[in-house]
PDB file of C-alpha atoms in Angstrom:
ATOM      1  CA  UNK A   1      16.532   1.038 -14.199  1.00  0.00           C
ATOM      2  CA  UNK A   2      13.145   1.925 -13.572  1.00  0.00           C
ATOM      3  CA  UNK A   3      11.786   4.866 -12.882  1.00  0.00           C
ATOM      4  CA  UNK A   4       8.463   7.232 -12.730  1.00  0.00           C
ATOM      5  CA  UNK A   5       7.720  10.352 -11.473  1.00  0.00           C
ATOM      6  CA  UNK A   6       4.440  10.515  -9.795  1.00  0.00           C
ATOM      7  CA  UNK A   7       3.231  14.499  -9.488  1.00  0.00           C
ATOM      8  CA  UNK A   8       0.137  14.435  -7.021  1.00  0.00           C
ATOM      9  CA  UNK A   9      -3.334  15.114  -7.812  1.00  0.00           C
ATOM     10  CA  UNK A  10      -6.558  15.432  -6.091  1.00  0.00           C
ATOM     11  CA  UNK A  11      -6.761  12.024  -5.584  1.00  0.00           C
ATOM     12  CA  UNK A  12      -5.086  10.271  -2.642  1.00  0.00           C
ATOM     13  CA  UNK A  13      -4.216   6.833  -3.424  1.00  0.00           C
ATOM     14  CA  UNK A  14      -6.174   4.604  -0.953  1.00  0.00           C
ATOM     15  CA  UNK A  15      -3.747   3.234   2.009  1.00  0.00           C
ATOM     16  CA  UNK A  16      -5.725   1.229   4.858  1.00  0.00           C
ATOM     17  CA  UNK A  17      -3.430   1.953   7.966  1.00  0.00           C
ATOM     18  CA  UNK A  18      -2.232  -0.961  10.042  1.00  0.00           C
ATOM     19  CA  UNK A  19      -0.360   1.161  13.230  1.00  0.00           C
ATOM     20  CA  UNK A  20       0.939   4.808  13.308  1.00  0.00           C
ATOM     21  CA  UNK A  21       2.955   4.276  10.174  1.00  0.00           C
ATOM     22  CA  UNK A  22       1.355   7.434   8.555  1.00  0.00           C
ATOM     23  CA  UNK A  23       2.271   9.434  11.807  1.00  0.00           C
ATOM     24  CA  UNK A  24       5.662   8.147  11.467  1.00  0.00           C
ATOM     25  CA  UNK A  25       5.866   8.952   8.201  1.00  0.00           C
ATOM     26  CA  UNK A  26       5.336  12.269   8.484  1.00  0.00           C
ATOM     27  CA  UNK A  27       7.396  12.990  11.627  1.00  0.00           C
ATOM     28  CA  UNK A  28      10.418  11.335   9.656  1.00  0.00           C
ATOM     29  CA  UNK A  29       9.449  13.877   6.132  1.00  0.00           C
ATOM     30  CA  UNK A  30       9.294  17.006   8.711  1.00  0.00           C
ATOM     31  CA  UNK A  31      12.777  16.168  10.761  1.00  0.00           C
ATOM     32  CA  UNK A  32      15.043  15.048   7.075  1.00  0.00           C
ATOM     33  CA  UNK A  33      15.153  11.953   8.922  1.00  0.00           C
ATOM     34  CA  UNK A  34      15.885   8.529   6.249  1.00  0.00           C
ATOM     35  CA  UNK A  35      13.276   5.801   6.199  1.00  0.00           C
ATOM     36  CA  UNK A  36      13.397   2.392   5.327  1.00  0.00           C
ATOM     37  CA  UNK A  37      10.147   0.294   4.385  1.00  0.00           C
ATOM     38  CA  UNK A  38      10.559  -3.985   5.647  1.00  0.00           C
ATOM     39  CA  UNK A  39       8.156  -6.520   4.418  1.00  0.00           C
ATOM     40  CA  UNK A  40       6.617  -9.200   1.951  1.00  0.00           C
ATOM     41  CA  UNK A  41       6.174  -8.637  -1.765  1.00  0.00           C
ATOM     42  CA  UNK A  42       2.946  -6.808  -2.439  1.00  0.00           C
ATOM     43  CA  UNK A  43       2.157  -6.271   1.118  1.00  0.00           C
ATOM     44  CA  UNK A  44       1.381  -2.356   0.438  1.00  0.00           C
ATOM     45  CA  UNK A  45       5.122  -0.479   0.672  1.00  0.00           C
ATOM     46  CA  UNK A  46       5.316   1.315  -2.688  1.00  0.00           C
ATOM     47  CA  UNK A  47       1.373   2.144  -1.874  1.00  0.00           C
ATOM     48  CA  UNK A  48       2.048   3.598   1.325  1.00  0.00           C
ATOM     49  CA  UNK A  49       4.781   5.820  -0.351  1.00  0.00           C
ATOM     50  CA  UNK A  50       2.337   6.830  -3.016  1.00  0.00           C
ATOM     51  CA  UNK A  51      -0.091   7.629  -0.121  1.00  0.00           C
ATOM     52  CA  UNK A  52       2.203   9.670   1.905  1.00  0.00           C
ATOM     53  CA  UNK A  53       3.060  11.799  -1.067  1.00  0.00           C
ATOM     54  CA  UNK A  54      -0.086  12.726  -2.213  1.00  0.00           C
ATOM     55  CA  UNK A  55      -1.097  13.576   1.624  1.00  0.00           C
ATOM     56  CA  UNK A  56       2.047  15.395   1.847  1.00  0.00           C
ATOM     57  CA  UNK A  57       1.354  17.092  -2.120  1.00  0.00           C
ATOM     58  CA  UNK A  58       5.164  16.001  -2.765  1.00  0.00           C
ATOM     59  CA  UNK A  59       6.436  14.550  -5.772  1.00  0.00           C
ATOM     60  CA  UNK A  60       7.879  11.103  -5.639  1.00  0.00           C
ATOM     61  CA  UNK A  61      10.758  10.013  -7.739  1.00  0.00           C
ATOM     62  CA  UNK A  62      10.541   5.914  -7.875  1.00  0.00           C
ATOM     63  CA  UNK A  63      13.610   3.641  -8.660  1.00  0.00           C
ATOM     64  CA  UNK A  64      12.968  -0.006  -9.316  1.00  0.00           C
ATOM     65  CA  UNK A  65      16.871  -1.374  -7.453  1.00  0.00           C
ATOM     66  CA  UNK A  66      18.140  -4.675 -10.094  1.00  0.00           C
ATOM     67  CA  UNK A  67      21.533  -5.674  -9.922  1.00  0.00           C
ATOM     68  CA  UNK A  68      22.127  -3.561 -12.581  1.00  0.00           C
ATOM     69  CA  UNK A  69      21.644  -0.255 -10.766  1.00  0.00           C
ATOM     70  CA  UNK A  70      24.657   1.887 -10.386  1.00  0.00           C
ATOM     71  CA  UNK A  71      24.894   5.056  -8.577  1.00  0.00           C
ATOM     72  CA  UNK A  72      25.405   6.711 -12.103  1.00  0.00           C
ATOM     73  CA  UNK A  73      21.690   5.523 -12.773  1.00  0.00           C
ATOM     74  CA  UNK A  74      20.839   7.412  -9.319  1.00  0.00           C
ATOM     75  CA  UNK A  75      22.809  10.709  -9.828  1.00  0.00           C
ATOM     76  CA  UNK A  76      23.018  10.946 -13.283  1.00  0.00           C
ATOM     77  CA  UNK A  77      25.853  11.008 -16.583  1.00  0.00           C
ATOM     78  CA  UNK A  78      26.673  12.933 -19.390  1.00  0.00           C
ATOM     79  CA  UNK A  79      25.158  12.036 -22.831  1.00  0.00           C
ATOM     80  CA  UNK A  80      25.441  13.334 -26.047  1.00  0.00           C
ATOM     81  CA  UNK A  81      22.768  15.233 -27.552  1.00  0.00           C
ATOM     82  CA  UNK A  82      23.160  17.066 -30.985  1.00  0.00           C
ATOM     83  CA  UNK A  83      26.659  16.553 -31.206  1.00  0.00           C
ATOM     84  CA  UNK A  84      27.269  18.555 -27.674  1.00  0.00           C
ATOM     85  CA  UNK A  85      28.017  16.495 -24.331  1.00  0.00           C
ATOM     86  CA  UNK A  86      25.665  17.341 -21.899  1.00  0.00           C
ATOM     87  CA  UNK A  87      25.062  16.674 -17.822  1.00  0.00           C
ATOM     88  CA  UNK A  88      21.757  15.124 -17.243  1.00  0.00           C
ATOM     89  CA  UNK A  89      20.252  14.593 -13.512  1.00  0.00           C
ATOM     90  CA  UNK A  90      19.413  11.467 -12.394  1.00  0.00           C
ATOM     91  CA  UNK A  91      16.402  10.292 -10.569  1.00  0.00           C
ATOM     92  CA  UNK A  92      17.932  11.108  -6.953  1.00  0.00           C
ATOM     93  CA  UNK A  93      19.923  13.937  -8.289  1.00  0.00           C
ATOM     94  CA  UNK A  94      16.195  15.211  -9.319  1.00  0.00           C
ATOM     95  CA  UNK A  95      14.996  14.777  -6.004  1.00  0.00           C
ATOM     96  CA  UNK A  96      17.038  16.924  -3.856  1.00  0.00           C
ATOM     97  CA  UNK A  97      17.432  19.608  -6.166  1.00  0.00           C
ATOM     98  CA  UNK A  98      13.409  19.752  -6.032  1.00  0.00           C
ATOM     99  CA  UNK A  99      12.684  18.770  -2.162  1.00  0.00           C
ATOM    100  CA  UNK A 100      10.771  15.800  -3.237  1.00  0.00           C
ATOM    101  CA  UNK A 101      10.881  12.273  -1.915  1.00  0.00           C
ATOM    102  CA  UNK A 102      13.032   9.584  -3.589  1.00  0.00           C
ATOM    103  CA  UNK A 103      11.841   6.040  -2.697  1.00  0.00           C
ATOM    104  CA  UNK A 104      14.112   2.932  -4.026  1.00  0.00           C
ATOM    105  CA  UNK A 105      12.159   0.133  -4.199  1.00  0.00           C
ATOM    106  CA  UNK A 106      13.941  -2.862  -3.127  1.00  0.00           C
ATOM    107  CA  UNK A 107      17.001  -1.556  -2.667  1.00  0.00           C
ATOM    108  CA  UNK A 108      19.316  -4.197  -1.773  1.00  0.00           C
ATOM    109  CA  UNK A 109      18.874  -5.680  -5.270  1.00  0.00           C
ATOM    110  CA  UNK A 110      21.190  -2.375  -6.272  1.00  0.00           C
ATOM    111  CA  UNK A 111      24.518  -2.121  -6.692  1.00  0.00           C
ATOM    112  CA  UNK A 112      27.217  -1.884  -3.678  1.00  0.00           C
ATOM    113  CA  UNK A 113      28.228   1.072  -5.007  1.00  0.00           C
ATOM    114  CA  UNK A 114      24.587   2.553  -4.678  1.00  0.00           C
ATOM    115  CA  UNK A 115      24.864   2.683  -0.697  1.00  0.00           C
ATOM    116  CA  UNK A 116      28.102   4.548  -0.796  1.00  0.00           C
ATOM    117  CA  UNK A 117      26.255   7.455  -2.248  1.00  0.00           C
ATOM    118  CA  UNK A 118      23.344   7.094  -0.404  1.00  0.00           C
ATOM    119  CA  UNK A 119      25.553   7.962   3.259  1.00  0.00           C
ATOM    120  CA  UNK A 120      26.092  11.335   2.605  1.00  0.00           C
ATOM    121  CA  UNK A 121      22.434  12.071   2.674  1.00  0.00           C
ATOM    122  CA  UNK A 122      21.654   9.678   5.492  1.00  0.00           C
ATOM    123  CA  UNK A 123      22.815  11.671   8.272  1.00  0.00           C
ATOM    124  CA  UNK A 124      23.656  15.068   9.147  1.00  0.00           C
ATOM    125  CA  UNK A 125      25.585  16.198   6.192  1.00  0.00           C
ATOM    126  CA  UNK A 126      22.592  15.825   3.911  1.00  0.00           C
ATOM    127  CA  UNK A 127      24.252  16.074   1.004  1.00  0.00           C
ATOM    128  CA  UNK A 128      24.935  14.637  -2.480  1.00  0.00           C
ATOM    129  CA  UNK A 129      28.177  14.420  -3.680  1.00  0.00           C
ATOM    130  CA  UNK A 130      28.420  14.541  -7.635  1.00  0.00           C
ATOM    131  CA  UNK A 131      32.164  14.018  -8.709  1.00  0.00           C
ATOM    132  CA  UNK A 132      31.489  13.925 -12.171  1.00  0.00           C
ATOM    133  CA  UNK A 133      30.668  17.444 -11.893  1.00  0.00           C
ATOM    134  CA  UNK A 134      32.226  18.761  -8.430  1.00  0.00           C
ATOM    135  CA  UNK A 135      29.135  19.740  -7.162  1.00  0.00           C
ATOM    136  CA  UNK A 136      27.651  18.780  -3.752  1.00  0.00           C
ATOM    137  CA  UNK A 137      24.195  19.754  -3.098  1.00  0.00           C
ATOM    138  CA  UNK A 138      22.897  20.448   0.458  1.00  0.00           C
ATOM    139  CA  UNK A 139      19.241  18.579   0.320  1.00  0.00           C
ATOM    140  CA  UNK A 140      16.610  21.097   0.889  1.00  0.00           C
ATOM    141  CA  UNK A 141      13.778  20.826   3.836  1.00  0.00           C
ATOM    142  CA  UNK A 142      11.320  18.337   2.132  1.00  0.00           C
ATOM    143  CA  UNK A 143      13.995  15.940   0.789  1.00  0.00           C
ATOM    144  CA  UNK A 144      13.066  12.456   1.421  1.00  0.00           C
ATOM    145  CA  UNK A 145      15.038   9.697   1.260  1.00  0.00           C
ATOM    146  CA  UNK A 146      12.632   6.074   1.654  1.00  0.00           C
ATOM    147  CA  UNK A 147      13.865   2.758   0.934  1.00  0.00           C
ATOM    148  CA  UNK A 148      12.509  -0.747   0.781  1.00  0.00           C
ATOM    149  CA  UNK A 149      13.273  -4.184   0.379  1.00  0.00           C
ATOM    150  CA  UNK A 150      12.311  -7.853   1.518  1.00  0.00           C
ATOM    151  CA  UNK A 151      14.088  -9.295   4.310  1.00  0.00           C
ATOM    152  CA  UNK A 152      12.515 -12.920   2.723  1.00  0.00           C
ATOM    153  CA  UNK A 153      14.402 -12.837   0.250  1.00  0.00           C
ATOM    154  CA  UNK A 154      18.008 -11.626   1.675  1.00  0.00           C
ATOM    155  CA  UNK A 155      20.990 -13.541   1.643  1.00  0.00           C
ATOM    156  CA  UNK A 156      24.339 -13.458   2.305  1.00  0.00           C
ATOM    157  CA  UNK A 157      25.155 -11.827  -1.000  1.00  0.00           C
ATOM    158  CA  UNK A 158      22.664  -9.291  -0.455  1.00  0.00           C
ATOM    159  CA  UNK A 159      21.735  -7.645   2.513  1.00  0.00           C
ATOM    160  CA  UNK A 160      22.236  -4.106   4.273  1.00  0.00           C
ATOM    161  CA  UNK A 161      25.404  -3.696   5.947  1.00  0.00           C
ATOM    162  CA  UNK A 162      25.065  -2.897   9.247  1.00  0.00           C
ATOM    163  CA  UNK A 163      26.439   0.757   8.993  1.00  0.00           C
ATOM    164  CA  UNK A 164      23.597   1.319   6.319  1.00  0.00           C
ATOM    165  CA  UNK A 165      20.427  -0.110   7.722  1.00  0.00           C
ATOM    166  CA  UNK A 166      21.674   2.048  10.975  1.00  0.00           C
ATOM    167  CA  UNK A 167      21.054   5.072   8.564  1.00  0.00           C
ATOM    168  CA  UNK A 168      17.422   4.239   8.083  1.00  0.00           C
ATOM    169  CA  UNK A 169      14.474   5.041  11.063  1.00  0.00           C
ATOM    170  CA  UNK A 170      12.210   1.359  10.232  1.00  0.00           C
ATOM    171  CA  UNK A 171       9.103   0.411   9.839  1.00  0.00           C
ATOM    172  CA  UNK A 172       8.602  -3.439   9.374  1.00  0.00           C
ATOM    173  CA  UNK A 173       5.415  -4.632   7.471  1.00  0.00           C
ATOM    174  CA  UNK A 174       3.305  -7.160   6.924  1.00  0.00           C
ATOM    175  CA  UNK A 175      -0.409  -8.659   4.842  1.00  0.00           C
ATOM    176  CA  UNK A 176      -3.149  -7.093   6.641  1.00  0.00           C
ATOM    177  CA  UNK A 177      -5.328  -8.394   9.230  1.00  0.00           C
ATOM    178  CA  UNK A 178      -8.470 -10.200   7.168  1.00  0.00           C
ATOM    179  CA  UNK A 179     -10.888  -7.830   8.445  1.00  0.00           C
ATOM    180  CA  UNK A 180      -8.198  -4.815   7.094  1.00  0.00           C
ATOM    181  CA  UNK A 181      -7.589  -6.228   3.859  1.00  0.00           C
ATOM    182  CA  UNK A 182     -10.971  -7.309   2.878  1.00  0.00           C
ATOM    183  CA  UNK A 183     -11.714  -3.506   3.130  1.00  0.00           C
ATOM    184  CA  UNK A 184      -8.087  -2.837   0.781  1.00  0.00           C
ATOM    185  CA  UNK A 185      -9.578  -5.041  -1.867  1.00  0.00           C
ATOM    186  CA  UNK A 186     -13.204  -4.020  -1.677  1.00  0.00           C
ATOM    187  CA  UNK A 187     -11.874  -0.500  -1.941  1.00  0.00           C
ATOM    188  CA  UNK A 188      -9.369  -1.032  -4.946  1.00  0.00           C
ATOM    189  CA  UNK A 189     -12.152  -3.327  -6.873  1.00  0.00           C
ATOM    190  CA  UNK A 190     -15.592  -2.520  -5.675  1.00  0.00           C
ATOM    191  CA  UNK A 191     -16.431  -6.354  -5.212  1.00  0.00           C
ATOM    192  CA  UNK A 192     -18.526  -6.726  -2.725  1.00  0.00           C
ATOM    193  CA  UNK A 193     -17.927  -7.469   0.532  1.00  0.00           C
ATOM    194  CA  UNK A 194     -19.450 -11.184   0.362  1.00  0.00           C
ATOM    195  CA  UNK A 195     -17.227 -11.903  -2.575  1.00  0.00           C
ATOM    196  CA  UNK A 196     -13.907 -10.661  -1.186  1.00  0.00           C
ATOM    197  CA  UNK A 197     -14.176 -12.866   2.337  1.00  0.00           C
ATOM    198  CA  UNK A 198     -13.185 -15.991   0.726  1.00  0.00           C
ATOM    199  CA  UNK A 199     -10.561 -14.768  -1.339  1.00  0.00           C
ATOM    200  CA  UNK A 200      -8.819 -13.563   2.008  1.00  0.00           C
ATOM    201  CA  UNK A 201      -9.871 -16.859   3.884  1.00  0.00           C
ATOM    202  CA  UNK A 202      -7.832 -18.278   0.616  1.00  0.00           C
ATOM    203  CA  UNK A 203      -5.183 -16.520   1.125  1.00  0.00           C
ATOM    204  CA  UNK A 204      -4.603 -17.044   4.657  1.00  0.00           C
ATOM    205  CA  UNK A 205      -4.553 -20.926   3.430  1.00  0.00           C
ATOM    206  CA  UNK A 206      -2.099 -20.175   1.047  1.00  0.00           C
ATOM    207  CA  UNK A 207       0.575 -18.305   3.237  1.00  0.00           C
ATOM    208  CA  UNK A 208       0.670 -20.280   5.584  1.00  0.00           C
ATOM    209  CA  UNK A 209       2.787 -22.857   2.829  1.00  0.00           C
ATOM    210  CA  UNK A 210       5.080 -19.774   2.646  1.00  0.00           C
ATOM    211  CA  UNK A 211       8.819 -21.286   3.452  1.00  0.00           C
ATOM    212  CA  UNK A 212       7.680 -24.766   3.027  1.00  0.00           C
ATOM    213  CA  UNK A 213       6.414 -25.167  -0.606  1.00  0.00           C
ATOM    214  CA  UNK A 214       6.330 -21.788  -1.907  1.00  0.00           C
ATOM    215  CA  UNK A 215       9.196 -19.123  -1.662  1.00  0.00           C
ATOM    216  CA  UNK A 216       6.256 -16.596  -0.046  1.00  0.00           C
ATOM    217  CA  UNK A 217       2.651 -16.383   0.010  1.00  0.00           C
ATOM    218  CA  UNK A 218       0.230 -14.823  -2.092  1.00  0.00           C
ATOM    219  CA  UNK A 219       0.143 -11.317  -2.008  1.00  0.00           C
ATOM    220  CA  UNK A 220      -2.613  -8.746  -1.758  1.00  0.00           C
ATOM    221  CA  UNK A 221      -1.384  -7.032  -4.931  1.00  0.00           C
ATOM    222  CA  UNK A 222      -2.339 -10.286  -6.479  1.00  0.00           C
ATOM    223  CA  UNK A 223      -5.577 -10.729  -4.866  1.00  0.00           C
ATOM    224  CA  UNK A 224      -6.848  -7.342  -6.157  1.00  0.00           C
ATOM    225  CA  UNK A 225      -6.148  -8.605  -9.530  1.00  0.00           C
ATOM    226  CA  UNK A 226      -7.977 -11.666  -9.135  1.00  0.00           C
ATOM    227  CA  UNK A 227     -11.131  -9.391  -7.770  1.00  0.00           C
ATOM    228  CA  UNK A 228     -10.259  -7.094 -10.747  1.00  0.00           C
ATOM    229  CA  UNK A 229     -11.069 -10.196 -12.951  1.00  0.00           C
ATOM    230  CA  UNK A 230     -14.031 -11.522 -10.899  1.00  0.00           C
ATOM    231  CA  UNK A 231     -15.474  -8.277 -11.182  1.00  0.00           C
ATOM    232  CA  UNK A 232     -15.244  -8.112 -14.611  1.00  0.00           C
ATOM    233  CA  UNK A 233     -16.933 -11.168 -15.208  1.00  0.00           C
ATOM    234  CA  UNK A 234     -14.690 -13.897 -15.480  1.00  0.00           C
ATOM    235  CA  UNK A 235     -15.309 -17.104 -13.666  1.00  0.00           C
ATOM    236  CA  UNK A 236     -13.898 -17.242 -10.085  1.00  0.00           C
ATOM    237  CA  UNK A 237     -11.878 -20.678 -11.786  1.00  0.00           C
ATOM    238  CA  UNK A 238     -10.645 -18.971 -13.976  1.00  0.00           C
ATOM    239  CA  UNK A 239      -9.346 -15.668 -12.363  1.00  0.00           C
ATOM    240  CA  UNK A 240      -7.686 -17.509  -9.618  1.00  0.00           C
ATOM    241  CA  UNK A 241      -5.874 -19.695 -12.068  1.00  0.00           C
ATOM    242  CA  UNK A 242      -4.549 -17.235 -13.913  1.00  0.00           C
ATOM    243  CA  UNK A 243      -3.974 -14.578 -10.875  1.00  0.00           C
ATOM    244  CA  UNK A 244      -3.290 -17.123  -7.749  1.00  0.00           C
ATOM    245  CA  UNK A 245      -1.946 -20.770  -9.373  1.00  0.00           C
ATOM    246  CA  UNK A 246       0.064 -19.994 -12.266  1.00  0.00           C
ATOM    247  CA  UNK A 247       1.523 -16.321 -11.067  1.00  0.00           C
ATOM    248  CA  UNK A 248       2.837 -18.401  -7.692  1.00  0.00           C
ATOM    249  CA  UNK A 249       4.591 -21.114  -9.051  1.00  0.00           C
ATOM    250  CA  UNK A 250       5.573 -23.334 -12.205  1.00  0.00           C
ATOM    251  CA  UNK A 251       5.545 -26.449 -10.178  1.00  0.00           C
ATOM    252  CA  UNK A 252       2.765 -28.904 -11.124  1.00  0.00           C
ATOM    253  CA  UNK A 253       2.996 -30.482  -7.393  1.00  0.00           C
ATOM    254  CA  UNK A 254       2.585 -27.077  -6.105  1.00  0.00           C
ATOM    255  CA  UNK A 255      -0.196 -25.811  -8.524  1.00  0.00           C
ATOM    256  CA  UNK A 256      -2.315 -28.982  -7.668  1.00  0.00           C
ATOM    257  CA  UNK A 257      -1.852 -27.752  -4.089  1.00  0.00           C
ATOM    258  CA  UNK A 258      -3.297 -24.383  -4.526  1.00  0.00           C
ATOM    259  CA  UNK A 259      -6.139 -25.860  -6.677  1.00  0.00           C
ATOM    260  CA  UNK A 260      -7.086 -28.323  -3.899  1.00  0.00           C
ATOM    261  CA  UNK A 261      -6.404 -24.886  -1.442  1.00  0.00           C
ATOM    262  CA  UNK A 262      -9.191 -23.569  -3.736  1.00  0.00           C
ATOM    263  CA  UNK A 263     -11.516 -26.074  -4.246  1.00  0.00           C
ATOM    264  CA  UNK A 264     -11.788 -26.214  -0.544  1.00  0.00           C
ATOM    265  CA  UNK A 265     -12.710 -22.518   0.586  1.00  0.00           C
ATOM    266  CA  UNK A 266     -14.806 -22.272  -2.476  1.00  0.00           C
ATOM    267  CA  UNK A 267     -15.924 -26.278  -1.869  1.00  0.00           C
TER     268      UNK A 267
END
C-alpha cells in the first residue's frame, strides 16, 4: 500500500477546470455525499483531489489500490511495539476520525474485500465498522470519501459491482481540450507558450492510436515531464524519447511509430 498525507498550505495546487467539476465537488464535500473520479491515466484525477483539498484547507489521506490492498491496510491492525500489542489506525480509519477526505486512487485494483467496508460509509449510516476492535465510528461533517479508477482498463475480473458504483455521485473525465491543456503544461513548466503547442498537437497524434496499437494514449502527466526536460535544456529528441517513446511502449514496431509521429509535428 501506498499512502501520503497531504496537510494544505498556502499554495493551491494548479487545476485548469474543464466543466463544474469544482462546483460539484464541493456540493458533494458539504452534503457527506461519496464521489467517484472516471477517466484515462494521467488525465488530472489525483490533481483535482489535491486541488479541492487545499481550496477546501482539508487534509487528504491518499491510498494507491494494488491487488494487494486489504481492508486491514484501510482500517488498520495491531502491531507490536516494545514488546506490547498495540491498535494502530489505518489510512481511512485516520480519515473519519479527523473529518478529512480519503481518496483511493484506482480503486478497483483493491481487494473485494475493500468495497465491503467501504458500504457502510457510502450511504446514510456513515459509519466505519472496526471488528477488530468493536468500535464503529459515525464519520464526522467533513468526511470525504473520493474514489477513482480507469474504466480503460476494466475487465471482467475487475470492475465495480453494480451495488457499489451506485454508492458513488460521478464525474467522468477526460485529456483536456488543446487550448486547456497547453495552459496545464505552460503553468506546471513555465515553457512557453510557442514550445508547448506542438507537444499537444503531438499528443493528439498519438491518442488517437489509443485501442489500436497502444493500450492508451499519452498522458498529460507525461507531457509535463517532457516540458520539464525541454525546459531544462535537453534536446526536444531527446526528452520525448525518454518521456513519450520509451515510457509508452517496449515494442520496437510501436516506438518507430511514435518517432515517425514525432518527426512529423516537429518535421
Amino acid at each position: 500500500m501506498t499512502m501520503s498525507l497531504d496537510m494544505t498550505n498556502d499554495r493551491i495546487p494548479y487545476y485548469h477546470p474543464t466543466g463544474r467539476e469544482c462546483a460539484l465537488f464541493e456540493r458533494a464535500h458539504d452534503n457527506g455525499l461519496p464521489l467517484l473520479l472516471k477517466g484515462p491515466t494521467g488525465c488530472g484525477k489525483t490533481r483535482f483531489v489535491e486541488h479541492m483539498a487545499a481550496r477546501l484547507n482539508k487534509p487528504v489521506y491518499t491510498v494507491a489500490c494494488h491487488d494487494d490492498l486489504s481492508a486491514a491496510d484501510l482500517i488498520g491492525r495491531y502491531l507490536l511495539k516494545g514488546g506490547e500489542t498495540e491498535w494502530v489506525d489505518g489510512p481511512l480509519t485516520r480519515a473519519v476520525r479527523e473529518g478529512a477526505i480519503c481518496y483511493l486512487d484506482e480503486v478497483v485494483e483493491a481487494r473485494k474485500d475493500v468495497t465491503v467496508v467501504l458500504h457502510p460509509l457510502t450511504d446514510s449510516r456513515r459509519r466505519l465498522i472496526i471488528d477488530r476492535t468493536g468500535e464503529e465510528l459515525v464519520a464526522p461533517e467533513g468526511f470525504m470519501l473520493v474514489a477513482s479508477y480507469n474504466p480503460g482498463y476494466q475487465s471482467v475480473l475487475k470492475r465495480l459491482k453494480p451495488s457499489t458504483r451506485q454508492r458513488f455521485l460521478s464525474i467522468a473525465f477526460d485529456f483536456p481540450e488543446p487550448e486547456a491543456e497547453t495552459r496545464v503544461i505552460t503553468a506546471e513548466t513555465g515553457l512557453p507558450v510557442p514550445q508547448v503547442v506542438p507537444l499537444v498537437r503531438l499528443a493528439g497524434h498519438i491518442r488517437k492510436l489509443s485501442g489500436m496499437d497502444l493500450e492508451e494514449g499519452v498522458s498529460t502527466r507525461l507531457l509535463v515531464y517532457a516540458a520539464r526536460l525541454i525546459g531544462a535544456g535537453i534536446a526536444i529528441e531527446e526528452a520525448l524519447e525518454t518521456a513519450v517513446v520509451q515510457a509508452l511502449s517496449d515494442e520496437p514496431d510501436v516506438q518507430q511509430a511514435l518517432r515517425d509521429l514525432i518527426a512529423t509535428v516537429y518535421g
